[in-house]
mmCIF file of C-alpha atoms in Angstrom:
data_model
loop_
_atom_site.group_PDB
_atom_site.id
_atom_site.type_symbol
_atom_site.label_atom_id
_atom_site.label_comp_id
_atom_site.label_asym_id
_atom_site.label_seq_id
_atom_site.Cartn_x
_atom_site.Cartn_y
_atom_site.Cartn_z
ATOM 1 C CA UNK A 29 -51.828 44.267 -83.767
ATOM 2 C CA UNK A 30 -55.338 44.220 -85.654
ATOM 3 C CA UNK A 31 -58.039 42.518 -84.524
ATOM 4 C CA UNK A 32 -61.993 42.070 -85.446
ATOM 5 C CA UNK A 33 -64.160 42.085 -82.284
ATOM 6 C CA UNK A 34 -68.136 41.939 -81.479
ATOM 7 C CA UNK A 35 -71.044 42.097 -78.815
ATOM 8 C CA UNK A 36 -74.416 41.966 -78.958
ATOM 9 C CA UNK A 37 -77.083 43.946 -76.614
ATOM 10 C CA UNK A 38 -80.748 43.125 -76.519
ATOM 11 C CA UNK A 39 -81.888 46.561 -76.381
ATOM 12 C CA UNK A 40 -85.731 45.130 -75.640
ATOM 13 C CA UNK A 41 -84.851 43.424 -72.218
ATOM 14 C CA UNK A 42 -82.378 45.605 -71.355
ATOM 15 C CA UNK A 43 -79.268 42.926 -71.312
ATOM 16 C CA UNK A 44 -76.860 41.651 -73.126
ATOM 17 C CA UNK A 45 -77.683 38.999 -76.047
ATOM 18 C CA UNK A 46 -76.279 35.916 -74.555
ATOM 19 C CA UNK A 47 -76.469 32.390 -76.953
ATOM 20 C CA UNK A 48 -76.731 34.331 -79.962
ATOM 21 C CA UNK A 49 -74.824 32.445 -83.268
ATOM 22 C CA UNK A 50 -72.719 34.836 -85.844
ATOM 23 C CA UNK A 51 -71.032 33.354 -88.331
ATOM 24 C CA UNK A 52 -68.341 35.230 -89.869
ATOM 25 C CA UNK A 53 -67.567 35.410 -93.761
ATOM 26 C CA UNK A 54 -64.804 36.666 -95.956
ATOM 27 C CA UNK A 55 -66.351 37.730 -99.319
ATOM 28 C CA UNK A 56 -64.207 37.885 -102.641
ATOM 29 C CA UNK A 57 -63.088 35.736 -104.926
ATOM 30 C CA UNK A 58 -61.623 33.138 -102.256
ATOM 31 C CA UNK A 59 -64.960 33.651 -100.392
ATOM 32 C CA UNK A 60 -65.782 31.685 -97.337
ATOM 33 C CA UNK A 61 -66.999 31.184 -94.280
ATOM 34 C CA UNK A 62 -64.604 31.218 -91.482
ATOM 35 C CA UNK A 63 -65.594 31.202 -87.701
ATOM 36 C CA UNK A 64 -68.933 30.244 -86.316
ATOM 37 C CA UNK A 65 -69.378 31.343 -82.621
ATOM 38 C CA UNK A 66 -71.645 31.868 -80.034
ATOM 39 C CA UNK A 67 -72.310 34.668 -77.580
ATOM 40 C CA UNK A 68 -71.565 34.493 -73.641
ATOM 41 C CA UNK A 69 -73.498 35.599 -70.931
ATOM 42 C CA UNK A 70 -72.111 39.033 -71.528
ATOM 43 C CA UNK A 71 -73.271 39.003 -75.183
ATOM 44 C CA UNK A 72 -69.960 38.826 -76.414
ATOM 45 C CA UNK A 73 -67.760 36.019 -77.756
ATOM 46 C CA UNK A 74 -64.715 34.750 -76.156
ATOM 47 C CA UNK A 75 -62.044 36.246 -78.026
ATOM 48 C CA UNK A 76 -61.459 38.120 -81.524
ATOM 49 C CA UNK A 77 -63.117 37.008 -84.253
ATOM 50 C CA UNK A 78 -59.789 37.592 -86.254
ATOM 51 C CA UNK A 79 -56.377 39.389 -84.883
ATOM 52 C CA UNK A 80 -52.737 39.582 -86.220
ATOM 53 C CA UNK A 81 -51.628 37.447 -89.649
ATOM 54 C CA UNK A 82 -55.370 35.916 -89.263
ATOM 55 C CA UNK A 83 -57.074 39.803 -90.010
ATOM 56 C CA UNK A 84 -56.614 40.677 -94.173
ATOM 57 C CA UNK A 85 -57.702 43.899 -95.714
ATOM 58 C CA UNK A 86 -60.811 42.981 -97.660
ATOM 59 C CA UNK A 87 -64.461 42.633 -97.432
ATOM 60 C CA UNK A 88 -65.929 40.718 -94.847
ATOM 61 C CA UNK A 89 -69.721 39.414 -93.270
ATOM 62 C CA UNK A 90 -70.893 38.665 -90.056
ATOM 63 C CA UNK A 91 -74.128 37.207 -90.066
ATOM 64 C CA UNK A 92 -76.336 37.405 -86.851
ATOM 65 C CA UNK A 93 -78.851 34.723 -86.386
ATOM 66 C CA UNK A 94 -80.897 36.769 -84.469
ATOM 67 C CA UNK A 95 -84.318 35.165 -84.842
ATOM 68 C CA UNK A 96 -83.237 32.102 -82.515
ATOM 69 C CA UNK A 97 -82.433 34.014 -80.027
ATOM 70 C CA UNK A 98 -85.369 36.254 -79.828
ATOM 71 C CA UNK A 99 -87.157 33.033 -80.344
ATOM 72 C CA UNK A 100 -86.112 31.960 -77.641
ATOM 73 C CA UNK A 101 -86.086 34.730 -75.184
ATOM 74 C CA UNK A 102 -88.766 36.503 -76.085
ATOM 75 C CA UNK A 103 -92.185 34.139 -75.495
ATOM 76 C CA UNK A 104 -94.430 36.895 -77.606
ATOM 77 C CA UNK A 105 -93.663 37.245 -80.668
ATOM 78 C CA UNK A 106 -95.198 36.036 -83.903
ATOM 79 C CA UNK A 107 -94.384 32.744 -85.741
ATOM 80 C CA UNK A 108 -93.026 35.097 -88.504
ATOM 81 C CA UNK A 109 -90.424 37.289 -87.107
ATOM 82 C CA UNK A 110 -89.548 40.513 -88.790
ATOM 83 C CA UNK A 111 -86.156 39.978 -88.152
ATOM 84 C CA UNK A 112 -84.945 36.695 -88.260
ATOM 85 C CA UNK A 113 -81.015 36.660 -90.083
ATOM 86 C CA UNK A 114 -78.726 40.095 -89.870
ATOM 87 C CA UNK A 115 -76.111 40.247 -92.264
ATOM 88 C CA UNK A 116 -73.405 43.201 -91.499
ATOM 89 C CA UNK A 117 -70.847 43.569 -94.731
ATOM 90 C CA UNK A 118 -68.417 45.602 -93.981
ATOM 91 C CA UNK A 119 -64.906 46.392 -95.276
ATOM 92 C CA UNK A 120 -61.100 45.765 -93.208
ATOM 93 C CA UNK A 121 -58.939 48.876 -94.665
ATOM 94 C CA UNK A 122 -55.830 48.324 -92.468
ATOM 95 C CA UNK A 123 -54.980 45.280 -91.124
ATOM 96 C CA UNK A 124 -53.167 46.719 -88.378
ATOM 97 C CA UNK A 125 -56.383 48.582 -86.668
ATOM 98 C CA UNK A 126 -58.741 47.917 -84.341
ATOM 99 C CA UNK A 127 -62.700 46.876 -85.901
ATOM 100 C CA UNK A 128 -65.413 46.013 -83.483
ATOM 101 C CA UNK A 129 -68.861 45.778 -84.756
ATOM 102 C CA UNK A 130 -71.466 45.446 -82.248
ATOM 103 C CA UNK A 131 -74.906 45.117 -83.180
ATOM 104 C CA UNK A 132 -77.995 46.857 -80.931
ATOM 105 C CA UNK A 133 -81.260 44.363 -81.405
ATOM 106 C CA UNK A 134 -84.809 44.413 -80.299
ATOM 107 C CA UNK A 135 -87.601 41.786 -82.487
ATOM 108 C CA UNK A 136 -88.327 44.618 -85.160
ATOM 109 C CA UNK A 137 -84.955 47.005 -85.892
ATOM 110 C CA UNK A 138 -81.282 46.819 -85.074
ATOM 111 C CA UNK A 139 -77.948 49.153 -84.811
ATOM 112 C CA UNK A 140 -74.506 48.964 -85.503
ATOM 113 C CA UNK A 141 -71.616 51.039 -85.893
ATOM 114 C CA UNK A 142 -67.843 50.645 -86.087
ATOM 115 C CA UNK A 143 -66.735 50.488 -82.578
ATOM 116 C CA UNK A 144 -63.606 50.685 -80.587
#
């Protein structure tokens, strides 16, 4: 069974990014938005973002609002962040598979990769 999976790691303190708000898009013609979530204390959400009938081949967008978080973890920054919203596009070839796409952040860069 397929399923669409993330985390999130504040590579600046060392931890995971707990509190942090994705909100997860399917592009296309019947584009929309279709989960908005939160990360736990282990920087993860509580289940998949998608899995079984609910996971389509097609193109698809999480969107990381990383600026509140580092906002609010991170007392030192400047009032404009370098890195405020993270969009990850990324495309679901087989519905059947496995996709996690975690995303590495500090206040000025960011990772990702396709998981497993």
């Amino acid at each position: 069974m397929g399923r669409l999976t993330t985390h999130v790691l504040d590579t600046a303190a060392g931890r995971p990014a707990a509190g942090l708000k994705i909100d997860l898009h399917r592009l296309g013609a019947d584009a929309k938005l279709l989960k908005s979530v939160t990360t736990n204390s282990d920087g993860r959400v509580d289940g998949p973002l998608l899995e079984g009938a609910a996971l389509e081949e097609g193109e698809y967008e999480l969107v990381f609002h990383a600026g509140d978080y580092l906002r609010g973890t991170n007392g030192a920054l400047p009032s404009r962040l370098f890195l405020d919203v993270i969009p990850i596009r990324f495309g679901i070839a087989s519905a059947s598979e496995h996709y996690h796409v975690p995303l590495l952040i500090s206040p000025y860069g960011y990772s990702t990769y396709r998981g497993s």
